PDB file of C-alpha atoms in Angstrom:
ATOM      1  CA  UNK A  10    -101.696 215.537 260.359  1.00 94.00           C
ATOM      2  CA  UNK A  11     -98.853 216.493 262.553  1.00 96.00           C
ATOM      3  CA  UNK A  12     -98.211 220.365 262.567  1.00 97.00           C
ATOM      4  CA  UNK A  13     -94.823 219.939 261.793  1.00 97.00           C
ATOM      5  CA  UNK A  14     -96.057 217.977 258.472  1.00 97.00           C
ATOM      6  CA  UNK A  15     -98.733 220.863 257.872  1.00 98.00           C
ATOM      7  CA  UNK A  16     -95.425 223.179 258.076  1.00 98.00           C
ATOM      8  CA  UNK A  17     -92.890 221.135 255.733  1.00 98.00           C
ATOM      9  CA  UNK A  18     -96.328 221.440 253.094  1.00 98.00           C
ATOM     10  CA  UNK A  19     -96.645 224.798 254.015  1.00 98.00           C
ATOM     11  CA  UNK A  20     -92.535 225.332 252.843  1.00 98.00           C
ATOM     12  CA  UNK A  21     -92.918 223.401 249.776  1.00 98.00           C
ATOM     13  CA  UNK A  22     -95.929 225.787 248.386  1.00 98.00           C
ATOM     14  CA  UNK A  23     -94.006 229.068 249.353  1.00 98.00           C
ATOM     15  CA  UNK A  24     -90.687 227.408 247.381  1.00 98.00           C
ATOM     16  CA  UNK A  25     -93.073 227.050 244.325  1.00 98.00           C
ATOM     17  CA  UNK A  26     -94.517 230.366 245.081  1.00 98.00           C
ATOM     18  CA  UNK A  27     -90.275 231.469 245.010  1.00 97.00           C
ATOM     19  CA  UNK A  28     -89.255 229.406 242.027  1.00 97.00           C
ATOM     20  CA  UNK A  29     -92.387 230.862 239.826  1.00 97.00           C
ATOM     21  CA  UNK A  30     -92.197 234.140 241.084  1.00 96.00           C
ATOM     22  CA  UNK A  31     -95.904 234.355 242.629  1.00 96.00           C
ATOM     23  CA  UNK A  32     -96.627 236.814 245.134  1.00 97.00           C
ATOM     24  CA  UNK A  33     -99.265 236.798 248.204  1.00 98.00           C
ATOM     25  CA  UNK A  34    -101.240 239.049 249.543  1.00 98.00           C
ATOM     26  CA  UNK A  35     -99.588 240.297 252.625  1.00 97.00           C
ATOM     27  CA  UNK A  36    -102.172 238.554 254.943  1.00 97.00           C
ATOM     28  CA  UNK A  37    -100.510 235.252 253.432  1.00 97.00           C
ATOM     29  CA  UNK A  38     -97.270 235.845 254.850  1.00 96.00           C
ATOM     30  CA  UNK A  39     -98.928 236.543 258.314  1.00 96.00           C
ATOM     31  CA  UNK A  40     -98.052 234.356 261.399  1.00 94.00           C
ATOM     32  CA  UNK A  41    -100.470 234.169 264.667  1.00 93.00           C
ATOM     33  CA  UNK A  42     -99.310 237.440 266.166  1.00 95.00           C
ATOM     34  CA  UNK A  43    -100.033 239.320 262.868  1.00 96.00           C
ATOM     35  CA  UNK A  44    -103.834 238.169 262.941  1.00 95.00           C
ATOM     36  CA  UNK A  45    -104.413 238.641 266.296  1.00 94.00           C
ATOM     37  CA  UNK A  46    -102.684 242.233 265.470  1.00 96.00           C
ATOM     38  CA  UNK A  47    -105.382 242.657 262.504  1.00 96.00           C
ATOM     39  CA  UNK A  48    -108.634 241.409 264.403  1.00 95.00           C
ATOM     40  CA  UNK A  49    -111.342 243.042 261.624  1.00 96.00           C
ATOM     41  CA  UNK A  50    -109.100 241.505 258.655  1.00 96.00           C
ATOM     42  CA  UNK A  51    -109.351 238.718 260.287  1.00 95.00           C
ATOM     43  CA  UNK A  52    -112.797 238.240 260.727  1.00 95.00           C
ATOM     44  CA  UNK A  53    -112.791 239.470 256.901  1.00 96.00           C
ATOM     45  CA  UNK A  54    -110.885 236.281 255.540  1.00 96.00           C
ATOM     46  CA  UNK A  55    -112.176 233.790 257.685  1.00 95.00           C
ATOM     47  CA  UNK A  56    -115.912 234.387 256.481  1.00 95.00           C
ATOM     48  CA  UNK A  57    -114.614 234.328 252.999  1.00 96.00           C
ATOM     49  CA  UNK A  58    -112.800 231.022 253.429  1.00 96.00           C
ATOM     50  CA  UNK A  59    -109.240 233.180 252.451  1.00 97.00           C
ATOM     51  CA  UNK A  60    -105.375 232.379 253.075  1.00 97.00           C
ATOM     52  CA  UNK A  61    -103.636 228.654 253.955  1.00 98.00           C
ATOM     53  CA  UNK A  62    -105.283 225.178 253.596  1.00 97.00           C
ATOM     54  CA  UNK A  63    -103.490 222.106 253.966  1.00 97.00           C
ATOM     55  CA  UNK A  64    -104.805 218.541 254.204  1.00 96.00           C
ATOM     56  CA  UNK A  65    -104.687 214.835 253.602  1.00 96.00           C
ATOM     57  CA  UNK A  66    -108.413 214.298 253.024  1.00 94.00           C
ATOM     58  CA  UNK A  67    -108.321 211.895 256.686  1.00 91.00           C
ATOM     59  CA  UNK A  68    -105.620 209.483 254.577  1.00 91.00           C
ATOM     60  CA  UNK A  69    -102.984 210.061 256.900  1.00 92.00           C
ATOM     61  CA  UNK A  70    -101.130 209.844 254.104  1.00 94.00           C
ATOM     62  CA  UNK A  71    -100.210 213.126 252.719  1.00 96.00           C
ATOM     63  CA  UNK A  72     -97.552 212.657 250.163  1.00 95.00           C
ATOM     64  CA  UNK A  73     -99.867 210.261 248.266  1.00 96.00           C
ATOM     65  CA  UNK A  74    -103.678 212.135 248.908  1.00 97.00           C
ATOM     66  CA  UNK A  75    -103.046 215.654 249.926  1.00 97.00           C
ATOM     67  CA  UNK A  76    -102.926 219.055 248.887  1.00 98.00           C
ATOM     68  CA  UNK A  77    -102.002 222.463 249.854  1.00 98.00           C
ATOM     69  CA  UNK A  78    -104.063 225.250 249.011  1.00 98.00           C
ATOM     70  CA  UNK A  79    -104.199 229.191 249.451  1.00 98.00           C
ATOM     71  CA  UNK A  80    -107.597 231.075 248.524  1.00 98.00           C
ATOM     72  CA  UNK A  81    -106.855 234.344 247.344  1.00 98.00           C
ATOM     73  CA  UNK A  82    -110.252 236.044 246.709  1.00 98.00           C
ATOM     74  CA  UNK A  83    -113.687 234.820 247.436  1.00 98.00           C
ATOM     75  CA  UNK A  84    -117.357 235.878 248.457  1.00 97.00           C
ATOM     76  CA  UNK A  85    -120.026 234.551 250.477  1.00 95.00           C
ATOM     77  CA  UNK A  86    -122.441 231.823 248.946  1.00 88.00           C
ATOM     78  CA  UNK A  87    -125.632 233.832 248.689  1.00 87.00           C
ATOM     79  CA  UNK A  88    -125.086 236.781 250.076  1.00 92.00           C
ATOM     80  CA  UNK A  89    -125.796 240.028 248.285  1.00 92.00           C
ATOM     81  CA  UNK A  90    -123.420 242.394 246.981  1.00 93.00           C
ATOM     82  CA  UNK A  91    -120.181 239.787 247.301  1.00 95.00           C
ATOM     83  CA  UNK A  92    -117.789 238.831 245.342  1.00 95.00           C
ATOM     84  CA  UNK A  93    -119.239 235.947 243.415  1.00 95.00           C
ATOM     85  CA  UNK A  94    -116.269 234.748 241.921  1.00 97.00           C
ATOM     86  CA  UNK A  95    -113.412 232.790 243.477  1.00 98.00           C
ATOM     87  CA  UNK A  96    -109.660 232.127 242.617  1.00 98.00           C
ATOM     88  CA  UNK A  97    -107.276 229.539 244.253  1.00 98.00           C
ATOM     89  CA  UNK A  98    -104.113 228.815 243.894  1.00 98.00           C
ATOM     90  CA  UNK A  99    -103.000 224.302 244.629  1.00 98.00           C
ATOM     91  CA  UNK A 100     -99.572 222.971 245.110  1.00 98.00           C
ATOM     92  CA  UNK A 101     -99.241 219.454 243.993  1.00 98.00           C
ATOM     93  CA  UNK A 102     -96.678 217.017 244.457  1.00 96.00           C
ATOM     94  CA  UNK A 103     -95.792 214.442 241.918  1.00 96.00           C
ATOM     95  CA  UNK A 104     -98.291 211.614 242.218  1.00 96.00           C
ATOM     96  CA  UNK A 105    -100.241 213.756 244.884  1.00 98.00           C
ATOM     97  CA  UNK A 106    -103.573 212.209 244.768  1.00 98.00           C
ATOM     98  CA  UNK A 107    -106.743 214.791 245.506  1.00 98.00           C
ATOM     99  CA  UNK A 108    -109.717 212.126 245.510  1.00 97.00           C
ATOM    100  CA  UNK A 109    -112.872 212.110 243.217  1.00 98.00           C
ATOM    101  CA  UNK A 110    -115.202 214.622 244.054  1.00 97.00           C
ATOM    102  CA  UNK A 111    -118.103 217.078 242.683  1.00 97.00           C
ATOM    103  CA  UNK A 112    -119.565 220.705 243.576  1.00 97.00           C
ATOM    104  CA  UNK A 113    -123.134 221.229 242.920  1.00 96.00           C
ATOM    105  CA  UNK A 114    -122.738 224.935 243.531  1.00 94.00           C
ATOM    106  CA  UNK A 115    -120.164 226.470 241.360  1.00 96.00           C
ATOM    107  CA  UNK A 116    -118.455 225.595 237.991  1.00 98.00           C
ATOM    108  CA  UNK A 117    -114.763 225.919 237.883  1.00 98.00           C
ATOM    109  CA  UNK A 118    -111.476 226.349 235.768  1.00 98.00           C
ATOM    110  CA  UNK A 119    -108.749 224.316 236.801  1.00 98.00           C
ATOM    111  CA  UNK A 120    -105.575 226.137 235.035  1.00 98.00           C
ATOM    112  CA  UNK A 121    -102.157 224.310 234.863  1.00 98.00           C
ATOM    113  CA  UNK A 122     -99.978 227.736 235.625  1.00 98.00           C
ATOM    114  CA  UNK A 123     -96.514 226.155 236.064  1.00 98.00           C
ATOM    115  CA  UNK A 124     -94.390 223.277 236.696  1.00 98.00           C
ATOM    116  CA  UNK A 125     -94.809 219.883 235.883  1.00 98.00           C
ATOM    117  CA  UNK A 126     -97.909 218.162 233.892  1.00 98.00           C
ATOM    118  CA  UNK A 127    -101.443 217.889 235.817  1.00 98.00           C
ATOM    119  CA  UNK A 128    -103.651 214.808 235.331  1.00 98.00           C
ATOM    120  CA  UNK A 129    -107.373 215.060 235.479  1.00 98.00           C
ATOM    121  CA  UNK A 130    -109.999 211.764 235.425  1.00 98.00           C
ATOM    122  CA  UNK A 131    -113.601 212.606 234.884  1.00 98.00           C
ATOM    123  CA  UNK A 132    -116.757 210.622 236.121  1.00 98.00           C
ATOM    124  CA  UNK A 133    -120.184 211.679 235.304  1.00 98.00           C
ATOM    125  CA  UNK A 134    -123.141 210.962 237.731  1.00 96.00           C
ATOM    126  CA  UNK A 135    -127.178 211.212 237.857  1.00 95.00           C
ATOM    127  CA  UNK A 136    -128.633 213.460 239.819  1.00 90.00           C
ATOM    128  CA  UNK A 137    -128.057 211.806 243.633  1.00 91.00           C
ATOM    129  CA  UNK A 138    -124.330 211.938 243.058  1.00 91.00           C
ATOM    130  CA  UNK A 139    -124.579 207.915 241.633  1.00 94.00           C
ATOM    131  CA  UNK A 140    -122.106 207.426 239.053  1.00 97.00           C
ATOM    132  CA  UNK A 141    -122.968 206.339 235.235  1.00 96.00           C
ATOM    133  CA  UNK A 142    -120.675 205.213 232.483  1.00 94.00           C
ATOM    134  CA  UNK A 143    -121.683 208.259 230.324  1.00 96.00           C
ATOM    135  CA  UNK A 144    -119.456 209.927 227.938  1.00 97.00           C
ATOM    136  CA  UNK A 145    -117.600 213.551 229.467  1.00 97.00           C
ATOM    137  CA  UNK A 146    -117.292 216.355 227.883  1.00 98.00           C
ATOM    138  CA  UNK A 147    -115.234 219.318 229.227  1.00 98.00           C
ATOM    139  CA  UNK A 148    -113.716 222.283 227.573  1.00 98.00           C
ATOM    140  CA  UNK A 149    -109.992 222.691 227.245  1.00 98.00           C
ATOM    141  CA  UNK A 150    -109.095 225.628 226.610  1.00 98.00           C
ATOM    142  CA  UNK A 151    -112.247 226.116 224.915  1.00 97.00           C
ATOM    143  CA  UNK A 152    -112.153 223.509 222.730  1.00 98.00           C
ATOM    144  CA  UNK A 153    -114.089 220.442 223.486  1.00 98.00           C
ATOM    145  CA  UNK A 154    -112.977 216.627 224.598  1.00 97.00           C
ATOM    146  CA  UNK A 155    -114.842 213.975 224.282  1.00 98.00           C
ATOM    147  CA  UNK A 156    -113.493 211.446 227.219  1.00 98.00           C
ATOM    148  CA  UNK A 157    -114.579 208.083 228.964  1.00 98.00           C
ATOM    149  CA  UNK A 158    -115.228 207.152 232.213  1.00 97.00           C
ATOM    150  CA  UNK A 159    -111.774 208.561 234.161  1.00 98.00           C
ATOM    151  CA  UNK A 160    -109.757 208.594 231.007  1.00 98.00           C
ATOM    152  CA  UNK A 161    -106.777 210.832 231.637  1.00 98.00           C
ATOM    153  CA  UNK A 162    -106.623 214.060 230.615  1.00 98.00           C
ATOM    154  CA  UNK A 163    -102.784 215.341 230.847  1.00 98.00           C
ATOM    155  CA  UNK A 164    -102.593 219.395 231.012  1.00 98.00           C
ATOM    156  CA  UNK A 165     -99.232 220.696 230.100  1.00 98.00           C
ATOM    157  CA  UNK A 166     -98.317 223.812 231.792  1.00 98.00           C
ATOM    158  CA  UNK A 167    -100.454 227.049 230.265  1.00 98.00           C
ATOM    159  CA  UNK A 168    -103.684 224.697 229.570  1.00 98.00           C
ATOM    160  CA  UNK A 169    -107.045 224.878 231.397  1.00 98.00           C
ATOM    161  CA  UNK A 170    -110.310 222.531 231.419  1.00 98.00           C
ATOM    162  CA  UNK A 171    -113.370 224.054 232.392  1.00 98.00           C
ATOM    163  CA  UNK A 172    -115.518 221.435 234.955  1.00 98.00           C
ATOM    164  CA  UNK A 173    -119.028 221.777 235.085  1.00 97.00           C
ATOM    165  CA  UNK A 174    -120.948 221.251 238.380  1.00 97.00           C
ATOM    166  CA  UNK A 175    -122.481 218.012 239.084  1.00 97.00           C
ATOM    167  CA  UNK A 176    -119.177 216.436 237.399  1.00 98.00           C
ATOM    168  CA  UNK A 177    -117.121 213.957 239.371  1.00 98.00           C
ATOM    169  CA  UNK A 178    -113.368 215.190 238.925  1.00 98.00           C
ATOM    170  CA  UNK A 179    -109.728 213.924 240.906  1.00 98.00           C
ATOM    171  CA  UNK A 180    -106.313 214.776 239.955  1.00 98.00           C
ATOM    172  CA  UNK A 181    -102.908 214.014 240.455  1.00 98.00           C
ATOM    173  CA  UNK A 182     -99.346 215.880 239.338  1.00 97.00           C
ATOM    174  CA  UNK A 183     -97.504 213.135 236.601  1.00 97.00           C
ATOM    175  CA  UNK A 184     -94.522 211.350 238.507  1.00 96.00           C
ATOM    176  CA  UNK A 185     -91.356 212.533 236.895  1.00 96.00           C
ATOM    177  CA  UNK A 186     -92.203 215.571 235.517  1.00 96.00           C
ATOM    178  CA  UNK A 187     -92.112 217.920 238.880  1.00 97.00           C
ATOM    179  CA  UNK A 188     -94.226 219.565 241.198  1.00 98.00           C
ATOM    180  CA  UNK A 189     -97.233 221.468 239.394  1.00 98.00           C
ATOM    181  CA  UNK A 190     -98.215 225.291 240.535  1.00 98.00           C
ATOM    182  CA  UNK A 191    -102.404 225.333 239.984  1.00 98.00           C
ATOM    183  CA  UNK A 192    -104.690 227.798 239.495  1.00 98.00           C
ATOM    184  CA  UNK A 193    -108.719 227.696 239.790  1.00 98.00           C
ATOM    185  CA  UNK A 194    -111.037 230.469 238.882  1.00 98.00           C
ATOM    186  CA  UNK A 195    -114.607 229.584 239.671  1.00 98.00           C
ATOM    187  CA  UNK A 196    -117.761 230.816 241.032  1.00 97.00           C
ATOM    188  CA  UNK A 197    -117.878 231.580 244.668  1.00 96.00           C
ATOM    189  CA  UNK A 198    -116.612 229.026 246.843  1.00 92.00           C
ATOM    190  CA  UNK A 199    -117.790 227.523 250.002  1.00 94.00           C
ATOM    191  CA  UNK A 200    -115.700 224.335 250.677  1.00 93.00           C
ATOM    192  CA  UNK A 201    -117.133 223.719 254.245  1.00 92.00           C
ATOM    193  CA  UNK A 202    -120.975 222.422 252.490  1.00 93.00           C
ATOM    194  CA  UNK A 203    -119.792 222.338 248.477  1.00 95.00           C
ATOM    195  CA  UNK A 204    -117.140 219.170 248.581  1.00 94.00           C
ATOM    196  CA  UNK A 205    -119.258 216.041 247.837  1.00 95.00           C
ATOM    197  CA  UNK A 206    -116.569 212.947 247.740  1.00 96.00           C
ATOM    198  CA  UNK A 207    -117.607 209.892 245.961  1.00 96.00           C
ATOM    199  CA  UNK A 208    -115.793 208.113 248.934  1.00 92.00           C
ATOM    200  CA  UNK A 209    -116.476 208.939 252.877  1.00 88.00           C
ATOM    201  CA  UNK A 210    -113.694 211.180 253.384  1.00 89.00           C
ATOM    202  CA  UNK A 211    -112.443 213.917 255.634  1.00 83.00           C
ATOM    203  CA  UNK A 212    -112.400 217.604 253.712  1.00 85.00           C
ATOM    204  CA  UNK A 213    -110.254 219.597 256.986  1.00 87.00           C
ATOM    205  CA  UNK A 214    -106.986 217.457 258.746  1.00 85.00           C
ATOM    206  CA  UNK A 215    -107.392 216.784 262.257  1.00 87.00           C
ATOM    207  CA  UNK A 216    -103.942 218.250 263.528  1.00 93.00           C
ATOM    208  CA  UNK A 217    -101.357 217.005 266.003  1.00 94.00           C
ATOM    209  CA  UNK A 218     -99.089 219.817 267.863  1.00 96.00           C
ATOM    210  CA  UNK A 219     -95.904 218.655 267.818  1.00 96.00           C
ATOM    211  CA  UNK A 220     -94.455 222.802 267.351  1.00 96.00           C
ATOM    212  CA  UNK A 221     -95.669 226.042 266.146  1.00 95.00           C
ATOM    213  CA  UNK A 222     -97.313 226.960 263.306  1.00 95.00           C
ATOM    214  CA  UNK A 223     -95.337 228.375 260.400  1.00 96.00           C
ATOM    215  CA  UNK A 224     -98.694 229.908 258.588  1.00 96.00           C
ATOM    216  CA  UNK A 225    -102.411 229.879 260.645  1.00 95.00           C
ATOM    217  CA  UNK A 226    -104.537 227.818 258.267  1.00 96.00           C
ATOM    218  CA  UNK A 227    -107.981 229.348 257.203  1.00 94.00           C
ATOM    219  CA  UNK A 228    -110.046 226.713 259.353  1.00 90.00           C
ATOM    220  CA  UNK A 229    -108.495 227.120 262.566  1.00 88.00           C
ATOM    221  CA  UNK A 230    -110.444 230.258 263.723  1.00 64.00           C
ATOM    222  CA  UNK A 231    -107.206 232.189 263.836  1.00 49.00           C
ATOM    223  CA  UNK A 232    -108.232 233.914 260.780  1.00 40.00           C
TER     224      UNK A 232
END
């Protein structure tokens, strides 16, 4: 991705952030100068994975498979006396395509806060990761559907599903009906080794400099 694309994503999520009246920590509103100001909060977030994230998955294609992220509290897989919970917040774009993917590591609640309507397809899979034409079930809400093989499941803003690990999972924001502010509350998250795509895809953009970051991105080793 080209920086400047990374930056127009980056604008979008804090306009959602302004329309639904979310507030960051103040480390989310830091530029490059502000880290580099903060060196031991900045170790701090980048070992927990915490602030901006922003990519198209290697598509090149960001409108149609992307998604912006910002990790507000996490802990370190494994290590004792963390955190060992997790909690996200995802901008998506009508028709924004996140690809199919599991976690074998932590279970997860993906929470339609605001905004349009969020569309989640399920696939189950054996243990190597090899899909199966089972039946899903998955709470919403608490309350349990029964779905086939990537049958849509539509959550309206204030609903939740609860994904299990092991479960094959992609979503998408329902064209027409706006952007859609996300939340996910899981167990501790480590997305450099706990993303397994069912196709060979990229998890972290390669970026282009074409000007200067608006927001340092968690991955960059700026943070």
């Amino acid at each position: 991705m080209r920086r400047s694309e990374i930056n127009e994503a980056l604008r979008f999520a804090i306009g959602m952030l302004e329309t639904w009246r979310w507030s960051l920590p103040v480390w989310g509103q830091w530029g490059a100068a502000d880290f580099a100001a903060h060196p031991e909060a900045s170790r701090y977030l980048a070992s927990r994975q915490l602030g901006w994230d922003v990519t198209d998955f290697g598509s090149g294609r960001f409108v149609e498979q992307g998604l912006v992220l910002f990790c507000l509290r996490n802990g370190i897989l494994g290590m004792e006396g963390e955190r060992s919970y997790a909690e996200k917040l995802l901008f998506i774009q009508e028709g924004q395509l996140t690809p199919a993917h599991l976690h074998k590591a932590k279970q997860e609640d993906i929470i339609n806060r605001a905004g349009g309507d969020l569309v989640i397809e399920f696939c189950a899979a054996d243990a190597t990761g090899k899909v199966t034409e089972s039946e899903v079930s998955v709470l919403v809400d608490g309350i349990e559907q029964r779905l086939q093989t990537w049958e849509p499941l539509v959550l309206h803003a204030g609903q939740s599903v609860t994904i299990p690990t092991g479960l094959y999972h992609r979503f998408y924001g329902t064209k027409g009906k706006g952007p859609v502010l996300v939340g996910e509350v899981s167990q501790v998250n480590d997305d450099r080794t706990d993303n397994y795509f069912l196709e060979p895809i990229g998890r972290f953009a390669e970026i282009e400099e074409d000007e200067p970051p608006l927001r340092p991105l968690w991955n960059e080793g700026t943070v």
